DNA sequence: TCGTTGTTTATAATTATTCTAAAGAAGATT
DNA sequence: AATCTTCTTTAGAATAATTATAAACAACGA
């Protein structure tokens, strides 16, 4: 069970005041056992369902972006009409079931080490992500 | 130099009649030495520049999607406001310079072989793509 | 050439995301 | 607790990529 104090800490670290709405968002994002893949719209609907209170879409966007910037959320690179985020911010990769539009985690051990043997002067590697598309 | 006949063949294979507009699109897409990363909007503007003729945005979308479906174009999984495509449909990976919003090819040799040691019942792997994000 | 079917186009519709500005809440200071 | 400042929430408007529409037009086959 994640405590409200942790949510407040996460919010403060992200330069956000802990408001009722943002705590509700945290409740849905972080109070769970398994990693959570979502779109803003998923999250928006879940907040209503799980907390019984509505938070405006603009607030959901703002808060998610602040968390992403701070590193509490990870953006998953997929071409989809909507942007996907992940509460698992550790280095890991994804399956994407194209038909069902569903993301599945790949543990780091499930994918061998990836060596990038090319570099661009003046640039450094920020992240390496593997996307495995699945079909039937 | 790619010939008009090849364009027509590509179009026919994609279930598209070879029209003037579509040939112009092919001219910009396929008549080049190096791989070409683009957004629909890039392409739309290049057609005007290179052929001197305007093709409607709707036609560009339709044609690109047909080529993508047929496998003559590849979609590059990046979260961006626009969708990126690639004329290089062989298995390969990308750098993405986040600051400049620019894609750079990685040859397959630049990235070691990637072994996916997990499988999902009833699903098979369609593609494996690595995206390496670059920062300064 | 004619008839059928597919295509192009401008424009409207849709949809995700961002912006705006007014009303409200948090935090600091007394 | 009252007050002031600063940040936040919200509904709704604005933006921007993409998709749909339907009327004029072009390709194809007979």
XYZ file of C-alpha atoms in Angstrom, chain A residues 7-8 44 77 83 122 129 133:
8
model
C 2.309 10.908 -3.378
C 2.870 14.294 -1.813
C -8.886 10.183 -17.096
C 7.588 5.034 -28.218
C 0.541 8.616 -26.423
C 28.476 15.744 -29.439
C 14.265 1.007 -26.221
C 5.436 -5.836 -32.557
